mmCIF file of C-alpha atoms in Angstrom:
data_model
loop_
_atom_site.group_PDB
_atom_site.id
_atom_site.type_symbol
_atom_site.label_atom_id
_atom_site.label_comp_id
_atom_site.label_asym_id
_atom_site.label_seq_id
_atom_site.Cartn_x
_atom_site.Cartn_y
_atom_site.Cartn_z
ATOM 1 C CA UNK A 1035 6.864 7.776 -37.615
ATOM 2 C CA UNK A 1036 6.941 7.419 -33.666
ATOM 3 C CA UNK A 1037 10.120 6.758 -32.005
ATOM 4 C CA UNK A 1038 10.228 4.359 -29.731
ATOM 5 C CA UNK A 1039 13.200 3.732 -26.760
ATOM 6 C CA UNK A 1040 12.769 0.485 -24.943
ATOM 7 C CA UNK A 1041 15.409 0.206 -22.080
ATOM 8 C CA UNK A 1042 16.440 -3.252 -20.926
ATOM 9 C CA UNK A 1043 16.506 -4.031 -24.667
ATOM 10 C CA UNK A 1044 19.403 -6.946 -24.130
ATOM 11 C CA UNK A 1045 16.823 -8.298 -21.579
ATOM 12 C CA UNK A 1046 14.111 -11.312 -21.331
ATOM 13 C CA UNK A 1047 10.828 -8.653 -21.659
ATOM 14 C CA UNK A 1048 13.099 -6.297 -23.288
ATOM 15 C CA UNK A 1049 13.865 -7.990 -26.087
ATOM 16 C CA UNK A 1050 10.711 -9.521 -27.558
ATOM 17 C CA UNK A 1051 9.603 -5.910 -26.838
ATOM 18 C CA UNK A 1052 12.056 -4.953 -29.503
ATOM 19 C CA UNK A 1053 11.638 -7.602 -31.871
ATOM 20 C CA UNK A 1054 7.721 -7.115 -31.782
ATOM 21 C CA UNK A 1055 8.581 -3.132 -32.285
ATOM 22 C CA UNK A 1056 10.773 -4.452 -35.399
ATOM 23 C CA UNK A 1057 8.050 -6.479 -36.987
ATOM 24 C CA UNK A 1058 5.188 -3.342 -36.701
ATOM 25 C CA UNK A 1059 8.157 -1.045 -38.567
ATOM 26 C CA UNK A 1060 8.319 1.107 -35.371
ATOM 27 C CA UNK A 1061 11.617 3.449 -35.236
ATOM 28 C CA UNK A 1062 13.447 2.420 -32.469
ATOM 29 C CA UNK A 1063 16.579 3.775 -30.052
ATOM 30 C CA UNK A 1064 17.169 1.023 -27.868
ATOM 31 C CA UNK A 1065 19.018 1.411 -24.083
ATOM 32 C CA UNK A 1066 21.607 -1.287 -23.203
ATOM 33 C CA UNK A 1067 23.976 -1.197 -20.334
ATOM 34 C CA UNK A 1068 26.047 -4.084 -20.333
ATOM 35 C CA UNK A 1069 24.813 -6.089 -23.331
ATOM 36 C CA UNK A 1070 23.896 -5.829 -26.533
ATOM 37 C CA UNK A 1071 20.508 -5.492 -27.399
ATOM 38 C CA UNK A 1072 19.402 -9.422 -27.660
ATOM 39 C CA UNK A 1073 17.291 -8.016 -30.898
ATOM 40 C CA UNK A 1074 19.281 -7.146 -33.882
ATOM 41 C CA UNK A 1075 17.227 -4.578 -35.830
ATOM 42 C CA UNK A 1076 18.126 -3.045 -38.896
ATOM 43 C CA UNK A 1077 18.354 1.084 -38.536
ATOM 44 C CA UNK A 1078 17.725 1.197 -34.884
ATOM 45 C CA UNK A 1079 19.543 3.052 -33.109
ATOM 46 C CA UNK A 1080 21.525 1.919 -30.005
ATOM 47 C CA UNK A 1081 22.227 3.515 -26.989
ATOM 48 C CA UNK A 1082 25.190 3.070 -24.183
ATOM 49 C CA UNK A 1083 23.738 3.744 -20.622
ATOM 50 C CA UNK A 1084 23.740 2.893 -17.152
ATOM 51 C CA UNK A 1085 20.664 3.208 -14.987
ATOM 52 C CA UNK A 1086 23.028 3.390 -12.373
ATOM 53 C CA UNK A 1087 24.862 6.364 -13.834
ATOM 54 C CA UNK A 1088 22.577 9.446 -14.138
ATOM 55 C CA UNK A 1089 24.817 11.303 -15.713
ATOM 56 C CA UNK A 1090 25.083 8.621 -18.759
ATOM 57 C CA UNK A 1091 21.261 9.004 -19.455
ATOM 58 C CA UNK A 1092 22.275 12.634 -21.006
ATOM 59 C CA UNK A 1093 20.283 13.431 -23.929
ATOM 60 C CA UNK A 1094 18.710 9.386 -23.995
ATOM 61 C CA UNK A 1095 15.206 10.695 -24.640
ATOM 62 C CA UNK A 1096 15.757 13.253 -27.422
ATOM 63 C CA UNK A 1097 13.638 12.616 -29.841
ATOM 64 C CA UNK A 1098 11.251 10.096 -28.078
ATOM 65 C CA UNK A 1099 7.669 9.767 -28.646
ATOM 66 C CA UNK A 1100 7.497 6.397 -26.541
ATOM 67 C CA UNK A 1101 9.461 5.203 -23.448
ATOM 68 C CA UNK A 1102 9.149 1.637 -22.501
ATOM 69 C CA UNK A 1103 11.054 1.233 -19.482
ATOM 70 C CA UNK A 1104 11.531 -2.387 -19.475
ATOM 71 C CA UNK A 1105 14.612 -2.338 -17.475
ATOM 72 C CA UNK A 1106 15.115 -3.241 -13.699
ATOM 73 C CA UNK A 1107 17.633 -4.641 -11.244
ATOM 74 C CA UNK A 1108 16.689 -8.301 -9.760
ATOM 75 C CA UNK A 1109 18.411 -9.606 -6.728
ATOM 76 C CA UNK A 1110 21.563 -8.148 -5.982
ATOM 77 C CA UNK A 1111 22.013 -6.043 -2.707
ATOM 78 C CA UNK A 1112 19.664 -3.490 -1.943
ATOM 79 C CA UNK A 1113 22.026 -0.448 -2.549
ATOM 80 C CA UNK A 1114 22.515 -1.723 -6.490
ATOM 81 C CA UNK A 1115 18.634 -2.057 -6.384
ATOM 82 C CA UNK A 1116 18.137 1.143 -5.351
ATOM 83 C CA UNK A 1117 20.744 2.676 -7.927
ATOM 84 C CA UNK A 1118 18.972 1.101 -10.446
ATOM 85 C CA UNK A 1119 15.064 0.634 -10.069
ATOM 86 C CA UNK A 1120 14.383 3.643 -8.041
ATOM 87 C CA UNK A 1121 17.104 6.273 -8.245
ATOM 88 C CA UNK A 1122 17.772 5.380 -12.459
ATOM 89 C CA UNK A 1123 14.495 5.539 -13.068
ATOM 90 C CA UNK A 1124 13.723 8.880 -11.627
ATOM 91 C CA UNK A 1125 16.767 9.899 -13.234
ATOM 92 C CA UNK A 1126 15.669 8.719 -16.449
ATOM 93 C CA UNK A 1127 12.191 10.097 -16.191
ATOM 94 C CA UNK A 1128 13.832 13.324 -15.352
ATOM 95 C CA UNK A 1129 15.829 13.298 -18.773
ATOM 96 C CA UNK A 1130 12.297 12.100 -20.280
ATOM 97 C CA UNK A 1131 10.553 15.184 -18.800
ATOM 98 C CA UNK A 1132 13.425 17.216 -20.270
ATOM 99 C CA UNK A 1133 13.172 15.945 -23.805
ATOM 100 C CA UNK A 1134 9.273 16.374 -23.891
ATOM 101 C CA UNK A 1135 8.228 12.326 -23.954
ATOM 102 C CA UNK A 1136 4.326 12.737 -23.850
ATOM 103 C CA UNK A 1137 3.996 8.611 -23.151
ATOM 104 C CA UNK A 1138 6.155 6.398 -20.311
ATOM 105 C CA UNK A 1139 4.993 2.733 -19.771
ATOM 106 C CA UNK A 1140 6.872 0.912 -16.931
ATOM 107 C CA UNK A 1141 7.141 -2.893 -16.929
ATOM 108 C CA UNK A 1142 6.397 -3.257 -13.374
ATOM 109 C CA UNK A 1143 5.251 -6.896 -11.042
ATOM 110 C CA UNK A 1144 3.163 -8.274 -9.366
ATOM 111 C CA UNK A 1145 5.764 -9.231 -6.627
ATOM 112 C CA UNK A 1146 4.937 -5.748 -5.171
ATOM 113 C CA UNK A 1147 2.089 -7.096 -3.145
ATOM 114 C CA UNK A 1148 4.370 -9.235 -1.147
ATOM 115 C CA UNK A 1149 3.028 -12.545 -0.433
ATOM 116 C CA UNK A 1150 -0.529 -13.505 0.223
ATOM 117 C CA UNK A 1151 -3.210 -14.991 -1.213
ATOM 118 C CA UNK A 1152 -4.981 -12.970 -4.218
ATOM 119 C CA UNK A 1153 -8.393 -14.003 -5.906
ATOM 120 C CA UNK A 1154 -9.284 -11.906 -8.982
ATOM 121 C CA UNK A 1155 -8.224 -8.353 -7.430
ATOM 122 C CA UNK A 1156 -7.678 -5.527 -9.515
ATOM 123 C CA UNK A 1157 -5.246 -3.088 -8.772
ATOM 124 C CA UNK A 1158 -6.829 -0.486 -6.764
ATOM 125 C CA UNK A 1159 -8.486 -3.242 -4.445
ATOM 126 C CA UNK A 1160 -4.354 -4.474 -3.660
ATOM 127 C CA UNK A 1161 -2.220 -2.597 -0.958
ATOM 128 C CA UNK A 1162 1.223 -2.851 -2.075
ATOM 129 C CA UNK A 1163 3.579 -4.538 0.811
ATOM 130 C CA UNK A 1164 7.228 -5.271 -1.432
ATOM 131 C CA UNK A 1165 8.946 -7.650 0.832
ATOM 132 C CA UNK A 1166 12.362 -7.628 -0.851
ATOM 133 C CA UNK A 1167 14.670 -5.171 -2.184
ATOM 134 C CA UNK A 1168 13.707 -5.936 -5.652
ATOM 135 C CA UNK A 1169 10.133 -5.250 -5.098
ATOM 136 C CA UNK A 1170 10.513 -2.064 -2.943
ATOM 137 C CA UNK A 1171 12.669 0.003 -5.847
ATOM 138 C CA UNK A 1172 10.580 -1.668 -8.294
ATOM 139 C CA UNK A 1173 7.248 0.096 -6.090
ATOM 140 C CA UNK A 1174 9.409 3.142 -5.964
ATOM 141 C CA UNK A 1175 9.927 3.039 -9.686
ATOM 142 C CA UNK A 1176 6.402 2.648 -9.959
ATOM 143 C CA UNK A 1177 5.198 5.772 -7.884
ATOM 144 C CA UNK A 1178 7.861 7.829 -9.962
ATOM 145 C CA UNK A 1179 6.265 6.517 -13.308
ATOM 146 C CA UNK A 1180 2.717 7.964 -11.610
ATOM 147 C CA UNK A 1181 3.867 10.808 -10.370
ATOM 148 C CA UNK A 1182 5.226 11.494 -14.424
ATOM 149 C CA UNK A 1183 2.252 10.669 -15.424
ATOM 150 C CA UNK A 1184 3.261 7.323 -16.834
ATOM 151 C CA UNK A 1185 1.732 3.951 -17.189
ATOM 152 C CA UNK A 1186 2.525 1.029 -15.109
ATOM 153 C CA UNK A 1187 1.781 -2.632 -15.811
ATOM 154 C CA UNK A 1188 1.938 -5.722 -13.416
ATOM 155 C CA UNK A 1189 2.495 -9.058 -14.705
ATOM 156 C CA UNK A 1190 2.927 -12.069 -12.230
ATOM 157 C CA UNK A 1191 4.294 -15.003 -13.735
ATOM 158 C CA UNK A 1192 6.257 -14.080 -17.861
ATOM 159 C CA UNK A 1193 7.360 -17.160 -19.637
ATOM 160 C CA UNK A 1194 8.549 -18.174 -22.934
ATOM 161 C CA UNK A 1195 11.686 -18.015 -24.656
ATOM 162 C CA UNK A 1196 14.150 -16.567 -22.333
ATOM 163 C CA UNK A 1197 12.492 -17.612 -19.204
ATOM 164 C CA UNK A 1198 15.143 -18.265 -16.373
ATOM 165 C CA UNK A 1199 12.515 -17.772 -13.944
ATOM 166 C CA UNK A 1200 9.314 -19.437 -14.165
ATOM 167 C CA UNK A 1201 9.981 -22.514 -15.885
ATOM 168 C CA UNK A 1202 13.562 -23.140 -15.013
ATOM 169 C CA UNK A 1203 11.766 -22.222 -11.042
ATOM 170 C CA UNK A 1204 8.987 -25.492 -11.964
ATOM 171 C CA UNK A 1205 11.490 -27.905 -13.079
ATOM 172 C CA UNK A 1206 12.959 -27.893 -10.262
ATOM 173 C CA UNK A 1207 10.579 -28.225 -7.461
ATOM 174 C CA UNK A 1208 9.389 -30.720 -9.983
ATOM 175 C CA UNK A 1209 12.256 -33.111 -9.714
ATOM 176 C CA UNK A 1210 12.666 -32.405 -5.733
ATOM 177 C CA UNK A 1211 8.865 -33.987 -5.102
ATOM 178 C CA UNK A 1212 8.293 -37.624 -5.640
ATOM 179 C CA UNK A 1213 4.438 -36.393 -5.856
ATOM 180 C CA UNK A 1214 1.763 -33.835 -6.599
ATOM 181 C CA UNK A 1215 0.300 -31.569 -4.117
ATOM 182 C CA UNK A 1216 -3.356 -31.477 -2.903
ATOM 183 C CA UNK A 1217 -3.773 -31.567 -6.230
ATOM 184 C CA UNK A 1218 -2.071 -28.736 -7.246
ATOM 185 C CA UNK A 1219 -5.589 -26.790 -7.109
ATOM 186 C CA UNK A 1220 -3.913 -23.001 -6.672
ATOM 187 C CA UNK A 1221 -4.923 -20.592 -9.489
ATOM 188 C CA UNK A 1222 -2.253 -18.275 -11.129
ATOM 189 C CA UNK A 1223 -1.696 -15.375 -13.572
ATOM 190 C CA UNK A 1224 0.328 -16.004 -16.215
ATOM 191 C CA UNK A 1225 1.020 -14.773 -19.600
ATOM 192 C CA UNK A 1226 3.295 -15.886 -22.606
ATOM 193 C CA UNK A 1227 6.572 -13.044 -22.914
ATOM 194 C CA UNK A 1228 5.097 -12.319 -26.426
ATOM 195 C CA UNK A 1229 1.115 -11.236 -25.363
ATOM 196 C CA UNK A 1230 3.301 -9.278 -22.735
ATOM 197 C CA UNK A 1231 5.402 -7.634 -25.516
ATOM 198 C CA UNK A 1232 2.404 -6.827 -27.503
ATOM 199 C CA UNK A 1233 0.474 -5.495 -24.017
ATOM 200 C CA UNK A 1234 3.519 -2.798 -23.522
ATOM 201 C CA UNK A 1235 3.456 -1.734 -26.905
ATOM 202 C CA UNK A 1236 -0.038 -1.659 -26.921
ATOM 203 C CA UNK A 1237 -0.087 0.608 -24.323
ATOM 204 C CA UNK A 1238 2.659 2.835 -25.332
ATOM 205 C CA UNK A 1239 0.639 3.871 -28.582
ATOM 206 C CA UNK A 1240 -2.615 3.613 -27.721
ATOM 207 C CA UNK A 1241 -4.522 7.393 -27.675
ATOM 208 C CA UNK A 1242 -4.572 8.291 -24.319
ATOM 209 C CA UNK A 1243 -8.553 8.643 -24.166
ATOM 210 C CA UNK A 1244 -8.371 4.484 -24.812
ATOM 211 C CA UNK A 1245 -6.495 4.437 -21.166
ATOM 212 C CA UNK A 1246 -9.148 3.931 -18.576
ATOM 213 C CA UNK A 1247 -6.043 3.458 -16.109
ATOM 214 C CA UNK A 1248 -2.821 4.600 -14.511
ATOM 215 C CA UNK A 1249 -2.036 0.669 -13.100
ATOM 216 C CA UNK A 1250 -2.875 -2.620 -15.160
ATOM 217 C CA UNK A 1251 -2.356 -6.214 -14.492
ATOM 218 C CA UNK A 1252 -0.556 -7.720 -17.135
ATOM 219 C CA UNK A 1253 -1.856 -11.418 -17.275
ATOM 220 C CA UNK A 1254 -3.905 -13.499 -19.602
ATOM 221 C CA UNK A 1255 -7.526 -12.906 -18.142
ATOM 222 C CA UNK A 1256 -8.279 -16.520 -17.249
ATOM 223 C CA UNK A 1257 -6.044 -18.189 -14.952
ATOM 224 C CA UNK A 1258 -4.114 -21.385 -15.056
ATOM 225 C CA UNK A 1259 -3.912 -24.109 -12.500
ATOM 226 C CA UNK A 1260 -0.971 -24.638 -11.319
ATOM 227 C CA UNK A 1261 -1.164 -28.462 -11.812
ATOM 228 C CA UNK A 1262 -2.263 -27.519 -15.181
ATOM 229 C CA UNK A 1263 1.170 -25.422 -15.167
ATOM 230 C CA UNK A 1264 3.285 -28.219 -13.835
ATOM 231 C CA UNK A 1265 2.012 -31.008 -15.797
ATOM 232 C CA UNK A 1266 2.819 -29.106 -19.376
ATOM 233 C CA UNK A 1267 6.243 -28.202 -17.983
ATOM 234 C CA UNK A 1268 6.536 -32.269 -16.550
ATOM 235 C CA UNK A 1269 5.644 -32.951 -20.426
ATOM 236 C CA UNK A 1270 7.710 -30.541 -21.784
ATOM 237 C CA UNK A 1271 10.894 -31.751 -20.077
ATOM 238 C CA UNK A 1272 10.027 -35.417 -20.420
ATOM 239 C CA UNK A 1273 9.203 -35.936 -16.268
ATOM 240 C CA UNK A 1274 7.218 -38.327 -15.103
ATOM 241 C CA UNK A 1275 3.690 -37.103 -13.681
ATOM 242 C CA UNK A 1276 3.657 -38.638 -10.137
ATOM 243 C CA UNK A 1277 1.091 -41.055 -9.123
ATOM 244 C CA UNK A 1278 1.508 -40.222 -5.326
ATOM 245 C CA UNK A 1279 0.077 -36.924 -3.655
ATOM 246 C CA UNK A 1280 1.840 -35.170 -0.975
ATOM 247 C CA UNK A 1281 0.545 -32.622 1.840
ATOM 248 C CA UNK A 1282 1.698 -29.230 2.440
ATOM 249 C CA UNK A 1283 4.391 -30.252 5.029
ATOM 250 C CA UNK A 1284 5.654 -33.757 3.272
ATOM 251 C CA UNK A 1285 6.520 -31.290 0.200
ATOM 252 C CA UNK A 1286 8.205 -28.398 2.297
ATOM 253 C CA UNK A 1287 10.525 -31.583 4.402
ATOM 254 C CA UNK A 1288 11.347 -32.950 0.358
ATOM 255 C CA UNK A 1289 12.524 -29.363 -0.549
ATOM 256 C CA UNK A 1290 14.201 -28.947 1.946
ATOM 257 C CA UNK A 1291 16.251 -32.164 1.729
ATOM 258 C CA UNK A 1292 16.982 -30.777 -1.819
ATOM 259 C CA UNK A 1293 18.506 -27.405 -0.364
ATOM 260 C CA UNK A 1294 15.366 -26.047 -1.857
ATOM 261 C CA UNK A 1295 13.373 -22.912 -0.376
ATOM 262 C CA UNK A 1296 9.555 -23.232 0.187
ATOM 263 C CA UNK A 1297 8.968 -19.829 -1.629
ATOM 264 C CA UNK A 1298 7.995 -21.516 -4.664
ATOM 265 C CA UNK A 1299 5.843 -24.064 -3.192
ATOM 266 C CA UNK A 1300 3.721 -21.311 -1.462
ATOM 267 C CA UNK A 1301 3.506 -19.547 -4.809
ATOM 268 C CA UNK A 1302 2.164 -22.714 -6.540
ATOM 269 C CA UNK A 1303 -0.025 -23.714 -3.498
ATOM 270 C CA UNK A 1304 -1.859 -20.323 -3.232
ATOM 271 C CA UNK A 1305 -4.059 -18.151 -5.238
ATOM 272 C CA UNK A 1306 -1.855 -16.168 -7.046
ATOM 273 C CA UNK A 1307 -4.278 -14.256 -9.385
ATOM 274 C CA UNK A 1308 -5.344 -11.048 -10.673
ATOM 275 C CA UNK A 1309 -8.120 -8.964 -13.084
ATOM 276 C CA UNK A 1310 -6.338 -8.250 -15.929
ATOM 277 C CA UNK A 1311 -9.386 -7.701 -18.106
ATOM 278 C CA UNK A 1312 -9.526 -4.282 -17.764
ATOM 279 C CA UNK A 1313 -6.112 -3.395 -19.929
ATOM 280 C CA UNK A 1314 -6.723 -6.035 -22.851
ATOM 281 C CA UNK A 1315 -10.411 -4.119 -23.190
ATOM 282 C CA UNK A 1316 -8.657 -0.533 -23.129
ATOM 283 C CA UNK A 1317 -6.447 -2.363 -25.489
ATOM 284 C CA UNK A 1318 -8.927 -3.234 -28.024
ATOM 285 C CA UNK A 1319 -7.013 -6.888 -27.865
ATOM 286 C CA UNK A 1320 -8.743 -10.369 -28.258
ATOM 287 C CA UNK A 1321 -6.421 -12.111 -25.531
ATOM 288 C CA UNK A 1322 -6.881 -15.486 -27.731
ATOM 289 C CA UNK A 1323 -7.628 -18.313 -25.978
ATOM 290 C CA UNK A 1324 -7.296 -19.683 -22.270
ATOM 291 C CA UNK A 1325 -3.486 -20.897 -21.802
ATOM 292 C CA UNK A 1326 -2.369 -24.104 -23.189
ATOM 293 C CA UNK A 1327 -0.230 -26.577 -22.552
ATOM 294 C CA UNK A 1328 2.099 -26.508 -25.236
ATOM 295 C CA UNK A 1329 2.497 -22.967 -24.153
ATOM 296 C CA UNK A 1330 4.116 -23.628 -21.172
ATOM 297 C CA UNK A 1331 6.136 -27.100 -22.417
ATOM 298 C CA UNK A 1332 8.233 -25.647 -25.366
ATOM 299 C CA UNK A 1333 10.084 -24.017 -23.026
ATOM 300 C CA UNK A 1334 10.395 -26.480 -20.545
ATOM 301 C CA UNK A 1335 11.965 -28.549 -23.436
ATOM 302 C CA UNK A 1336 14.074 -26.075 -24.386
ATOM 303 C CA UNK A 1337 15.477 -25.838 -20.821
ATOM 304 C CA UNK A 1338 16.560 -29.800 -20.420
ATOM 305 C CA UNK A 1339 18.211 -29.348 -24.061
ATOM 306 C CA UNK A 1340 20.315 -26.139 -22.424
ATOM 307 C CA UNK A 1341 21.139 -28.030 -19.107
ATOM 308 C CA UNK A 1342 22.674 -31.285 -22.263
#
């Protein structure tokens, strides 16, 4: 039986990564730092670490067939960004080189094009430009991971259970903006937390002549609209869908009288997606069918019944 170690296992990815691992009857060794793994599984085997720490990551990878390096720092200041994402993961592919791991899949993003506009690219066709700490250890990660010989997947926007991102993100530029708009026309890459789960596993055990690719966009192939996205979240929560539409500049004055950055209006007022048809092919994996809206409103609900 393979054995799998999945870092960030008390994370959002991390953890539906290990439950998913748990329901194929994978062997698991699972990397927490601070938490406990957010998946309770029966006989796998947990492991005390810090990214951080090189010198904790001693003997991690004995006895890996798979690493899924699902772990990453996200905000913070950019020296605890580069302890983590760049320095802790070429300190942890170090001990994976060490121990013999033949397969390394990084749970990368998106984010490391920077902003821009992005119509059906695929990832050879994008030059990377990280424009925060985050993303630049998180590209640095990445070019370890290559350099390894690893695989490296980009999704753009993850939701689902555990989102504090996306969803959490819509809801409230959703109650700043007494209207739609343009129309909310913008398409965007998306893809539910589990497909992504299933996508990282995939690729961790799939023979390596199936891999056409070093770099794969992680996103359900057809895009989503982001009023599409907006209106199953407004449902979701139990908003209102706005009769009025606003321009550009009548929504960036509302945010702003909210205390609100723009950042998220850009991303949900530009083409934000990307050809991810390439790894569910490699993957032998029917990606079901086009995103719904009860994807994206359970977990809006499930938000408004957290915030009482």
């Amino acid at each position: 039986m393979l054995t799998i170690l999945i870092t960030g296992a008390s994370g959002f990815v991390g953890g539906h990564v290990t439950r998913e691992a748990a329901r194929r009857g994978l062997a698991l060794s699972l990397l927490s730092h601070s938490r406990p793994p957010a998946a309770a599984v029966r006989g796998a085997r947990t492991v005390r670490a810090d990214l951080a720490d090189p010198g904790s990551l001693s003997g991690v990878c004995d006895g890996v067939d798979v690493l899924l390096h699902c772990a990453s720092r996200i905000g913070g200041s950019p020296e605890a960004n580069e302890a983590v994402n760049a320095r802790g993961t070429a300190a942890l592919l170090a001990e994976a080189r060490r121990a013999g791991v033949p397969r390394v899949v990084y749970l990368s993003t998106a984010s490391v094009y920077g902003r821009g506009t992005f119509r059906g690219e695929r990832p050879e066709q994008v030059p990377r430009n990280p424009g925060s700490p985050t993303s630049l250890t998180r590209a640095a990660a990445e070019d370890a991971v290559l350099a390894a010989g690893g695989i490296v997947l980009r999704p753009h926007l993850v939701h689902g259970e555990g989102d504090t991102w996306v969803v959490p993100g819509a809801l409230r530029i959703l109650r700043a903006l007494p209207g739609t708009v343009d129309g909310w026309p913008a398409l965007l890459s998306a893809i539910s937390v589990r497909d992504l789960a299933g996508l990282l596993l995939g690729a961790g055990l799939a023979p390596a002549a199936d891999l056409t690719a070093s770099v794969y966009h992680a996103a359900h192939p057809v895009p989503v609209t982001a009023g599409a996205f907006l209106r199953a979240v407004a449902e979701g929560a139990g908003l209102p869908w706005p009769e009025r539409d606003l321009s550009v500049e009548e929504a960036r004055a509302a945010l702003a009288a909210h205390g609100q950055s723009p950042h998220g209006l850009d991303m949900l007022t530009t083409d934000h997606w990307f050809d991810s048809a390439q790894l569910w092919a490699d993957l032998r994996t029917d990606p079901g069918p086009a995103l719904n809206a009860a994807v994206w409103a359970v977990p809006a609900k499930q938000q408004c019944e957290a915030e009482g």
